[in-house]
CSV table of C-alpha atoms and ligand atoms in Angstrom, one decimal:
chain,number,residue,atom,x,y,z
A,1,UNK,CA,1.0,61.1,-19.1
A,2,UNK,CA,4.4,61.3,-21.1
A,3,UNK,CA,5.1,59.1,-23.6
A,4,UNK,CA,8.5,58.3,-21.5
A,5,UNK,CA,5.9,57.6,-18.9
A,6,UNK,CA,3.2,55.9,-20.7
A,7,UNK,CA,6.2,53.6,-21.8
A,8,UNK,CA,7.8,53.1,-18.3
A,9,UNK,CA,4.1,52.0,-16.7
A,10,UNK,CA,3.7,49.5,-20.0
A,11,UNK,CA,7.1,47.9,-19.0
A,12,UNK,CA,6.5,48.2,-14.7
A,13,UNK,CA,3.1,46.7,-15.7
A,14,UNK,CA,4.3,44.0,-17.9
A,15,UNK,CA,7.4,43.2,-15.0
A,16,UNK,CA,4.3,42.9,-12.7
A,17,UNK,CA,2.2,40.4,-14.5
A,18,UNK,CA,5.1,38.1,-15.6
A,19,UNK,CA,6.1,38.4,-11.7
A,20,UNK,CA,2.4,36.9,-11.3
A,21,UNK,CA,2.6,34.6,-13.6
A,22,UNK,CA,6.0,33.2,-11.9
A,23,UNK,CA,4.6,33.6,-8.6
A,24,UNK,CA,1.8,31.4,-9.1
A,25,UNK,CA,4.3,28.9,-11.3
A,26,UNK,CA,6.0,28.4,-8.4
A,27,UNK,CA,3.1,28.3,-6.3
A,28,UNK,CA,1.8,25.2,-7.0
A,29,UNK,CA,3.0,21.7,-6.4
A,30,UNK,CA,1.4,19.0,-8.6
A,31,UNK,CA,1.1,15.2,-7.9
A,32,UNK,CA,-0.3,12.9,-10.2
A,33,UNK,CA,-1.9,10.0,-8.8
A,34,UNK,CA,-1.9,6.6,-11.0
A,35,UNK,CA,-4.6,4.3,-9.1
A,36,UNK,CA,-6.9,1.3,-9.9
A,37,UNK,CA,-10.2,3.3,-9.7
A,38,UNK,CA,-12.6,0.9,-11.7
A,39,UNK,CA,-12.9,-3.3,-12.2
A,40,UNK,CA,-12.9,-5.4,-9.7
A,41,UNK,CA,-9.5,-3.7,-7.6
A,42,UNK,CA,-11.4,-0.4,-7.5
A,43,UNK,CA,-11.1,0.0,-4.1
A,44,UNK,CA,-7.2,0.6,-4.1
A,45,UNK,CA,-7.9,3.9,-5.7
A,46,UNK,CA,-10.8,4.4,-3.6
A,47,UNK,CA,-8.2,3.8,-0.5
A,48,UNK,CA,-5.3,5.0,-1.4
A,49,UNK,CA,-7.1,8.4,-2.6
A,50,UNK,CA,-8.7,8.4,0.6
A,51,UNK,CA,-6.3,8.3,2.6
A,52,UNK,CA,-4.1,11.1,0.9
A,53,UNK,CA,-7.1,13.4,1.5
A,54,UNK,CA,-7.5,12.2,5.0
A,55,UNK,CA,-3.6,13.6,5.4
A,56,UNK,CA,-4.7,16.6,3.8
A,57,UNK,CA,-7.6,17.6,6.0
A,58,UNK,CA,-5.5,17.1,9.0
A,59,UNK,CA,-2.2,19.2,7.8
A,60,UNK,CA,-4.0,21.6,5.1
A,61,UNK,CA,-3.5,21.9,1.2
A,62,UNK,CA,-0.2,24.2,1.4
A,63,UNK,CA,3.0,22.9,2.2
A,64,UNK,CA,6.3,25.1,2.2
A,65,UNK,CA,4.1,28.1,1.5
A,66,UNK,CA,2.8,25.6,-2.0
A,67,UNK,CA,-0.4,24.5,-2.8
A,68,UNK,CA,-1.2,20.7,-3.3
A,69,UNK,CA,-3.0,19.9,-6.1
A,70,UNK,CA,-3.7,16.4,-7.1
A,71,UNK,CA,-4.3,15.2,-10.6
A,72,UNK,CA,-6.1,11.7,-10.6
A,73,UNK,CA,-5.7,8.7,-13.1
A,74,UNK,CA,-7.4,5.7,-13.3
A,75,UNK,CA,-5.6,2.9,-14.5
A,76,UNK,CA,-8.5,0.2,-14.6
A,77,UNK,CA,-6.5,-2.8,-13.1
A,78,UNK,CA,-3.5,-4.7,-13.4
A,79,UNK,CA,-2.7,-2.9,-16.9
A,80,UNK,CA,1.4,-2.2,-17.4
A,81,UNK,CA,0.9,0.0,-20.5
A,82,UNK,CA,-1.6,2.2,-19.3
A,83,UNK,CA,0.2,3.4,-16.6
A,84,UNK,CA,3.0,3.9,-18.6
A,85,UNK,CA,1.2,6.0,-20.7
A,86,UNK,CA,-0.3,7.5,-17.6
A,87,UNK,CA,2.7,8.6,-15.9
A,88,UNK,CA,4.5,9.6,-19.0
A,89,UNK,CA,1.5,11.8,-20.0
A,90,UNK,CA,1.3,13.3,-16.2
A,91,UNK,CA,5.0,14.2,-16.4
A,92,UNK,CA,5.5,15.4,-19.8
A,93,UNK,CA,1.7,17.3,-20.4
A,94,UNK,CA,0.6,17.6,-16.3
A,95,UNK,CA,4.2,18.4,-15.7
A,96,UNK,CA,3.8,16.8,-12.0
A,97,UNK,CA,6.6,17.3,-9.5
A,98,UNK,CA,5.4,13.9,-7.8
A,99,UNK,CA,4.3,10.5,-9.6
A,100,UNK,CA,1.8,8.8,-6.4
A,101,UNK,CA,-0.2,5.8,-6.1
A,102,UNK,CA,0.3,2.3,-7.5
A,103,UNK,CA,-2.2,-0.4,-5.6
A,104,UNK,CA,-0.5,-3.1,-8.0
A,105,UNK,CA,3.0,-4.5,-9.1
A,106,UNK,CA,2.8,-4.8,-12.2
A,107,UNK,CA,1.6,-1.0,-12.7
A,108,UNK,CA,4.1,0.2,-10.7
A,109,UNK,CA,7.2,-1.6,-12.2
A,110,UNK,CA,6.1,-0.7,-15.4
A,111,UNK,CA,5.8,3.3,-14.5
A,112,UNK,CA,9.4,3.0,-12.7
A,113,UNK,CA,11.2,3.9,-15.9
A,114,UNK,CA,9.7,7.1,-16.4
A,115,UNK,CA,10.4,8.4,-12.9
A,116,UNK,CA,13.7,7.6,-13.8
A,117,UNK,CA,13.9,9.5,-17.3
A,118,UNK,CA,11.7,12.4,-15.6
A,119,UNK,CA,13.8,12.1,-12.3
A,120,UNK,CA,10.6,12.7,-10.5
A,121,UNK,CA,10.0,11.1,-7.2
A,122,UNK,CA,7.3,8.4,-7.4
A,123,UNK,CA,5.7,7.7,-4.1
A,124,UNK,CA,3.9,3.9,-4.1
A,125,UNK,CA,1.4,3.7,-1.3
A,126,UNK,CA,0.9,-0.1,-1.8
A,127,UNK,CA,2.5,-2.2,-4.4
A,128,UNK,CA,4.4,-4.5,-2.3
A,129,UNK,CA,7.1,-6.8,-4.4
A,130,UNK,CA,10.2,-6.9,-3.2
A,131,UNK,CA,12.2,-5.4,-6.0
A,132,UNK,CA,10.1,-2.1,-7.2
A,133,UNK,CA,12.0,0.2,-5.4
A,134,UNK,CA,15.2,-1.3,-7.0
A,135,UNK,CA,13.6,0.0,-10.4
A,136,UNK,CA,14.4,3.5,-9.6
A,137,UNK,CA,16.5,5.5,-7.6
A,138,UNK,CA,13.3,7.6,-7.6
A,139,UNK,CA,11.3,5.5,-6.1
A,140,UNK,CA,9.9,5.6,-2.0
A,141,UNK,CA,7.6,3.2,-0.8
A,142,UNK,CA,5.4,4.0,2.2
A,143,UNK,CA,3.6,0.8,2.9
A,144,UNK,CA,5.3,-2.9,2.9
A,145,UNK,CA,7.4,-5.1,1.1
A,146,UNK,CA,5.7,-8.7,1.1
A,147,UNK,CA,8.8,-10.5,2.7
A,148,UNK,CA,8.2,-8.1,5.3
A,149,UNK,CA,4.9,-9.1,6.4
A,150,UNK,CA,5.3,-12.6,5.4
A,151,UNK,CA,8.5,-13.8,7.8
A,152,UNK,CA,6.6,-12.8,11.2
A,153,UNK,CA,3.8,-15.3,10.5
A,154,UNK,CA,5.5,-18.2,9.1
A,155,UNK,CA,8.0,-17.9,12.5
A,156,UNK,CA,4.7,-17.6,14.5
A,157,UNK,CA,2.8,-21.1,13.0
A,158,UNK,CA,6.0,-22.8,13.5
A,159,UNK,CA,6.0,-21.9,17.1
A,160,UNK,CA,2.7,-22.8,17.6
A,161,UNK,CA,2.4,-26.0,16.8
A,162,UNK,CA,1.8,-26.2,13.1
A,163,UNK,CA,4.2,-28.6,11.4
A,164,UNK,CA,2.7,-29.0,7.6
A,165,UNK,CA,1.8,-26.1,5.1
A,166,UNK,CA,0.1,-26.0,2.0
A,167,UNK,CA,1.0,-22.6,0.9
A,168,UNK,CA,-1.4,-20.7,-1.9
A,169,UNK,CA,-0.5,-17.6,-3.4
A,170,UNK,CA,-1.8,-15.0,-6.2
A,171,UNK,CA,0.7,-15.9,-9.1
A,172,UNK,CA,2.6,-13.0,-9.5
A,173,UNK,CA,5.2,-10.3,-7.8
A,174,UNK,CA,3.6,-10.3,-4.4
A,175,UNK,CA,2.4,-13.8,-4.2
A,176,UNK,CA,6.0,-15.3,-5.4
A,177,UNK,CA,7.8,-13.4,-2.5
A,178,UNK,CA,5.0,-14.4,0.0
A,179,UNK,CA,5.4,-18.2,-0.9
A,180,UNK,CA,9.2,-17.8,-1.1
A,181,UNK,CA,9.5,-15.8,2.7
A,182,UNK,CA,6.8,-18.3,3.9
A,183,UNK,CA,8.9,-21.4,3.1
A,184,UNK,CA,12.1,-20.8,4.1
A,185,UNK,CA,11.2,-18.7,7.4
A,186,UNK,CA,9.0,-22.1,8.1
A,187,UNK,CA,11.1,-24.6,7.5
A,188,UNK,CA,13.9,-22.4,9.2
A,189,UNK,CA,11.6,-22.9,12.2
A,190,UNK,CA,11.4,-26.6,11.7
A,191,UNK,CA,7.7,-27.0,9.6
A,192,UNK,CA,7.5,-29.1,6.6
A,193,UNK,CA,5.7,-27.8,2.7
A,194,UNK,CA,3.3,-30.1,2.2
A,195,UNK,CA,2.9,-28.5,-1.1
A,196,UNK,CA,2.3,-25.1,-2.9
A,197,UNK,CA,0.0,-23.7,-5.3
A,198,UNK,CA,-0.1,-20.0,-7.7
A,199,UNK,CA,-4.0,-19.2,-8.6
A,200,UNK,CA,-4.4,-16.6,-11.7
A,201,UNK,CA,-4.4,-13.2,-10.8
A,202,UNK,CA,-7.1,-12.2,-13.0
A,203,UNK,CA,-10.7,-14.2,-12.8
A,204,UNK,CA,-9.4,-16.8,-10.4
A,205,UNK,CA,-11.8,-20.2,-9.6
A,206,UNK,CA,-10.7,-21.3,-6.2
A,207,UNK,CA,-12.6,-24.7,-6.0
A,208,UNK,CA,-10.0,-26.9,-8.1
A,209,UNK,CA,-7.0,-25.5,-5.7
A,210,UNK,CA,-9.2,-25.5,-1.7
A,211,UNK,CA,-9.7,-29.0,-2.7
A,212,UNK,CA,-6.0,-30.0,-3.4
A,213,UNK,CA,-5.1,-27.9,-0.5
A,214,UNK,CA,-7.8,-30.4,1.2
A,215,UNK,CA,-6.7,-33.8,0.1
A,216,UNK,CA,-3.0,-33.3,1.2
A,217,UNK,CA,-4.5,-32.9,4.6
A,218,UNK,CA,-2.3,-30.5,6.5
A,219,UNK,CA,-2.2,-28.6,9.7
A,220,UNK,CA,-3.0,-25.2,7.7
A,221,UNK,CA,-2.9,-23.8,4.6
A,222,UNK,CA,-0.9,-20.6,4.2
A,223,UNK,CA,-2.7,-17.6,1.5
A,224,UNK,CA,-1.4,-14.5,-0.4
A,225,UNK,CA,-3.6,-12.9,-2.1
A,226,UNK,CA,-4.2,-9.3,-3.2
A,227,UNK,CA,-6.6,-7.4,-1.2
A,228,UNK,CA,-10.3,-7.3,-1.6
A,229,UNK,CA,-12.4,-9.5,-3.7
A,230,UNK,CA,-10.1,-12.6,-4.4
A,231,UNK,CA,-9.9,-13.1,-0.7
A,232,UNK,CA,-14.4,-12.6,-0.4
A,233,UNK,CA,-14.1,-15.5,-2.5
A,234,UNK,CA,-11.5,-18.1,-1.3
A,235,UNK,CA,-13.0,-17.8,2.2
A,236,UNK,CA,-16.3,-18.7,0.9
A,237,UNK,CA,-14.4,-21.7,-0.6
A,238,UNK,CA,-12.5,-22.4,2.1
A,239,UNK,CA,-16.0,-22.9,4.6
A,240,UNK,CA,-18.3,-24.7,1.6
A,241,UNK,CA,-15.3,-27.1,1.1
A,242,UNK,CA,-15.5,-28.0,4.7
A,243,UNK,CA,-11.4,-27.1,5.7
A,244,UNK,CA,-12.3,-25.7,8.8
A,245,UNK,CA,-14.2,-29.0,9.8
A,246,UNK,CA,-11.6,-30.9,8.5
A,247,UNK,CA,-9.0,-29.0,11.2
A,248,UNK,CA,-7.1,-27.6,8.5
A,249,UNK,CA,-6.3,-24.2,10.1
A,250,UNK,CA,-5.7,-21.1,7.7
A,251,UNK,CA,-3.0,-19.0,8.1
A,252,UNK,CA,-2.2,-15.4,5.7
A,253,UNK,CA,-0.9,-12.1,5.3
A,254,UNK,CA,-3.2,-9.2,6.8
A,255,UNK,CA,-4.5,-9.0,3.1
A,256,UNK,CA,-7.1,-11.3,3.3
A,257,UNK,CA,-8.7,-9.6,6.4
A,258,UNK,CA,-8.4,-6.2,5.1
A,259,UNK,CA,-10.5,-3.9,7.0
A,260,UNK,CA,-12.6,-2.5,3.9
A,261,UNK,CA,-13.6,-6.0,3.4
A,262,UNK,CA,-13.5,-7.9,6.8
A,263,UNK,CA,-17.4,-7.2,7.5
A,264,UNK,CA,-18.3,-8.5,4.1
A,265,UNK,CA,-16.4,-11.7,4.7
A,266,UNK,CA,-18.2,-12.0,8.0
A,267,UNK,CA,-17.9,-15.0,10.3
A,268,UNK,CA,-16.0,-17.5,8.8
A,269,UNK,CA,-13.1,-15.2,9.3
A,270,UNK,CA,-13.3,-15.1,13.0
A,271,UNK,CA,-10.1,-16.6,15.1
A,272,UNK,CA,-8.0,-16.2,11.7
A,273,UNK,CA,-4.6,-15.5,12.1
A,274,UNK,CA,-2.2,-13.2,10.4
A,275,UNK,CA,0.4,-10.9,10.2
A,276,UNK,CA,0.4,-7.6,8.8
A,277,UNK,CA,1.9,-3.7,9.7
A,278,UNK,CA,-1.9,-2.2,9.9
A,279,UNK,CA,-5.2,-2.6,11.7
A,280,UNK,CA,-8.3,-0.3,11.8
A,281,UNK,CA,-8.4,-1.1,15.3
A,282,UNK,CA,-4.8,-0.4,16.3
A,283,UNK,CA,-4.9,1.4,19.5
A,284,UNK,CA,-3.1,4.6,19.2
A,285,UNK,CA,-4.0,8.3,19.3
A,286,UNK,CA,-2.7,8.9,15.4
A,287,UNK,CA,-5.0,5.8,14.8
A,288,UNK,CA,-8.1,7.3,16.2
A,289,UNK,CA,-7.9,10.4,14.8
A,290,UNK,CA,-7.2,9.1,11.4
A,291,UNK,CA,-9.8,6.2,11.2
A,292,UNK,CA,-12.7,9.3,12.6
A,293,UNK,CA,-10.8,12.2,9.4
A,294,UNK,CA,-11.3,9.2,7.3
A,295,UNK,CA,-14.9,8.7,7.9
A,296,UNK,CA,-15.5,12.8,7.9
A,297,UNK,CA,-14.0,12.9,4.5
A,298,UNK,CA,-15.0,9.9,2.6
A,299,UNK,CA,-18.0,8.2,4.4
A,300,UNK,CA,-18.3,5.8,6.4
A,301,UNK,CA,-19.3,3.0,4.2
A,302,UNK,CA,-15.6,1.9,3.6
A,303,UNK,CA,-13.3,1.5,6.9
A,304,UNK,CA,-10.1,2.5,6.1
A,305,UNK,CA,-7.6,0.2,5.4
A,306,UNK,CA,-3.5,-0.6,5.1
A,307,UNK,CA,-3.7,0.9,1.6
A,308,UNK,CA,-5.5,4.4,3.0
A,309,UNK,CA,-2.6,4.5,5.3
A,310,UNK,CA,-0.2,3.9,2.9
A,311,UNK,CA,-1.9,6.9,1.0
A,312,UNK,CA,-1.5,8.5,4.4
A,313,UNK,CA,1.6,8.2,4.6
A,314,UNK,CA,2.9,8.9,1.1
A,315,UNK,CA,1.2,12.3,1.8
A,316,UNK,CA,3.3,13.1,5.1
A,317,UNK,CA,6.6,11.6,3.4
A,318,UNK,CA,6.0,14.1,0.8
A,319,UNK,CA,4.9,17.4,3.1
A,320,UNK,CA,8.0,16.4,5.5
A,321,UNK,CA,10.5,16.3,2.4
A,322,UNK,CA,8.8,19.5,0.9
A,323,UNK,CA,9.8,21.5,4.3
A,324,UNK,CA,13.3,19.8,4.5
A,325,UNK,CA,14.0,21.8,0.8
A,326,UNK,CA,12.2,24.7,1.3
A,327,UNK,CA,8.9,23.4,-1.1
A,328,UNK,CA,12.3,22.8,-3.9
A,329,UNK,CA,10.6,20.0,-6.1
A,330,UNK,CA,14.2,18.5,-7.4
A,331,UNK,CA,14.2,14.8,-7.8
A,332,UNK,CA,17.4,14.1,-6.0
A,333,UNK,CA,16.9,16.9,-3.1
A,334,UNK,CA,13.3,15.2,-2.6
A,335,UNK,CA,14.7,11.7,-2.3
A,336,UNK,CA,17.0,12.7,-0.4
A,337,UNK,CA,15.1,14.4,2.1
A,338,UNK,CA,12.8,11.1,2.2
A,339,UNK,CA,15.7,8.9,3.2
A,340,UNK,CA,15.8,8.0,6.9
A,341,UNK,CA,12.5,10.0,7.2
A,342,UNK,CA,10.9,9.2,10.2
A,343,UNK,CA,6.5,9.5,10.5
A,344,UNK,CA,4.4,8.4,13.5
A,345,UNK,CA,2.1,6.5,11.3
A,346,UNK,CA,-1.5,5.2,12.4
A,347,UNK,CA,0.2,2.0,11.7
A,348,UNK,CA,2.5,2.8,14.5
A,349,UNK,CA,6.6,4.0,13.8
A,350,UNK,CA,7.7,4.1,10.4
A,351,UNK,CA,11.1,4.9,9.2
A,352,UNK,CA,11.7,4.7,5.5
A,353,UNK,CA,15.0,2.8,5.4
A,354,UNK,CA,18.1,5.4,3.7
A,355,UNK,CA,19.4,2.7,1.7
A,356,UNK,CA,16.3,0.5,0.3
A,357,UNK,CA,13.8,3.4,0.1
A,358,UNK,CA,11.6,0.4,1.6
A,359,UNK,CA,9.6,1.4,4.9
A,360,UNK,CA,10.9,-0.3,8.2
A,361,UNK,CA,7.8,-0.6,10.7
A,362,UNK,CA,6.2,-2.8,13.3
A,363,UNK,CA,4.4,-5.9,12.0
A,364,UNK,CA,2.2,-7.3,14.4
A,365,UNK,CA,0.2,-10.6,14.5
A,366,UNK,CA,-3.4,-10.5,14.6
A,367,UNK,CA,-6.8,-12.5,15.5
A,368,UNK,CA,-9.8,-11.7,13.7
A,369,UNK,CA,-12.3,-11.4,16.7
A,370,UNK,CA,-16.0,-9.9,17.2
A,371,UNK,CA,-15.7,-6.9,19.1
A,372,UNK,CA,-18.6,-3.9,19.9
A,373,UNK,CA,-17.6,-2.5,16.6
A,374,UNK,CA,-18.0,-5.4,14.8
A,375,UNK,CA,-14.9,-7.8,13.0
A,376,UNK,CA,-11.6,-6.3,13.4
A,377,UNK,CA,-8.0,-7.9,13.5
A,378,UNK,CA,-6.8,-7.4,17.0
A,379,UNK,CA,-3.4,-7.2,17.5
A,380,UNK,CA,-1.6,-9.3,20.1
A,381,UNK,CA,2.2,-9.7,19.2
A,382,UNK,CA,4.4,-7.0,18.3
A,383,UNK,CA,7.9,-7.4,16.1
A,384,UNK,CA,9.6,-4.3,16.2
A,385,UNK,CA,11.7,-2.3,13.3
A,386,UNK,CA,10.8,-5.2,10.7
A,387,UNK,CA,13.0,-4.9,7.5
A,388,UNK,CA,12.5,-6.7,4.2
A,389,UNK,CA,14.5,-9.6,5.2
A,390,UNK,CA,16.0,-9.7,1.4
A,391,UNK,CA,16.9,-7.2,1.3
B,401,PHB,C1,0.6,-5.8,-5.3
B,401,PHB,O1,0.2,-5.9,-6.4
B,401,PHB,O2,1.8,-5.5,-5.1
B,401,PHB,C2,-0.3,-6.0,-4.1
B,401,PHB,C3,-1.7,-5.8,-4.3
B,401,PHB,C4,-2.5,-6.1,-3.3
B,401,PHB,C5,-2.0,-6.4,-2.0
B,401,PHB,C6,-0.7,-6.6,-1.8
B,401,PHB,C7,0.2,-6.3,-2.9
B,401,PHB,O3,-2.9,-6.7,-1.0
């Protein structure tokens, strides 16, 4: 070979590798994941994370000719600076095109700022207080706003012949916009507050607040509180302390009989009422087929839940927007290819509302009953196209 040659290969050669290296640059689309995956909200990760997979066995790892690649962070609990520090380190080191994730408030407000800086869409697939998505213009929520699933059971017990509530919610984001929907959608509707209470978020003791609840002697008492174990333990409250015998009816969001935990609760929950935008046993093709992916993928020992869907979810909010540009990662392309976006979720319809970034769905009301399968909420009433009412 001539030296012109030699010299022409070297640079055709070089061309080809940096083409490579480009190639697979732009090959690869990454989304860091900021979950509770330890302490005592360790299922959120567990859900959330299981969901996005489920999405990802059904529709492949490879959107818009990209591949999906995941980068997962555990954030412990409800701990602001650490998932600061999370989501700054997965968007300056990680580089992710996508921040995902975010079981609780006050991680997710406190990562909003960074999304912002970064202009990097963050996805949150349950945090559910009213304001986050106001936090960022980056921000797309895939699950529910807490006024949302509030109003339809507060209208529902004062329809049906409950006239005094004792309201009791987790004392923080959520629970102060479930107390606030709850009261004014229920006195709108003619019932009477009897009283209200905020328990801790962290390392809550129930007994001091069931017996207040108790004493003031109303029709039911109306609970927020986060998902999982808080709610184990105030219904183990609620029976020892005797409200049921005392005909003090209880009332709640679809938290307290999530699906990863209703079987563990067990029978005291049966005949419970709520209100909430998903059930395990929603009757739908997209439901069956998710609830059997779930089990293939993750096991069967957890059912999946509103927060898998909401994982779910995030995941086809993401692919869909990814096609709309062409796999293009751009902040403000992405968002804007998420707004108005419309999913058949398991859940049933969901839109994601083009000027809150908030999800408009169906919320249904529920009874907690003992079918073949075991405890699930069944759904009996439907309210279409339910908005944040805030908002
Ligand atoms: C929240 O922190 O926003 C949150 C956590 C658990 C829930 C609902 C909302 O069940």
């Amino acid at each position: 070979m001539s030296i012109v040659n030699a010299a022409r290969a070297f640079v055709a050669c070089t061309f080809a590798l940096a083409g490579i290296g480009i190639a697979q640059a732009q090959g690869v689309i990454k989304i860091g994941l900021v979950a509770e995956f330890s302490g005592p909200f360790a299922q959120y990760g567990q859900q959330i994370y299981g969901g996005m997979k489920t999405y990802m066995k059904q529709h492949g790892d490879t959107v818009a000719g990209k591949k999906i690649e995941i980068i997962q962070k555990d954030v412990g609990g409800p701990a602001p600076d650490v998932a600061k520090r999370l989501a700054q380190e997965l968007v300056t080191r990680d580089k992710v095109d996508f921040l995902v994730g975010f079981g609780l408030t006050p991680n997710a407000l406190a990562a909003a700022p960074i999304a912002t800086e970064a202009k990097v869409p963050m996805v949150i697939m349950n945090a559910a207080t009213s304001i986050i998505t106001t936090k960022s213009p980056y921000i797309v929520r895939t699950s529910m706003t807490l006024p949302q699933i509030t109003q339809p059971v507060a209208v529902w017990a004062a329809k049906n012949g409950i006239k005094k509530v004792y309201t009791v919610v987790a004392d923080y984001g959520p629970g102060i916009d479930a107390e606030g929907a709850f009261i004014s959608a229920f006195k709108a509707g003619g019932g009477e507050i009897v009283g209200s209470v905020r328990t801790p978020l962290q390392n809550p003791e129930y007994a001091p607040f069931i017996q207040r609840v108790k004493d003031a002697k109303p029709d039911a008492v109306f609970l927020f509180l986060p998902a999982g174990e808080q709610g184990i333990a105030f219904m183990k409250g609620y029976k020892e302390r005797g409200l049921a015998d005392a005909g003090i009816k209880l009332i709640a969001t679809g938290d307290i009989t999530d699906d990863g935990v209703l079987e563990a609760m067990g029978d005291p929950t049966l005949g419970l009422i709520t209100s909430f935008h998903y059930s395990a046993a929603h009757d739908s093709p997209e439901n069956k087929a998710f609830v059997k992916t779930y089990a293939e993928v993750n096991g069967t020992k957890l059912r999946p839940n509103f927060m898998a869907v909401g994982g779910y979810d995030g995941m086809a909010a993401i692919y869909e927007a990814l096609k709309k540009t062409g796999g293009d990662t751009n902040g403000d392309k992405v968002i804007a290819a998420m707004k108005g976006l419309k999913l058949t979720s398991p859940r049933g319809p969901l839109t994601i509302d083009p000027d809150t970034r908030d999800p408009v769905q169906t919320v249904y009301i529920r009874k907690v009953e003992k079918t073949g399968g075991g405890l699930y909420n069944v759904e009996f009433e439907r309210l279409e196209n339910q908005k944040d009412p805030g908002k």
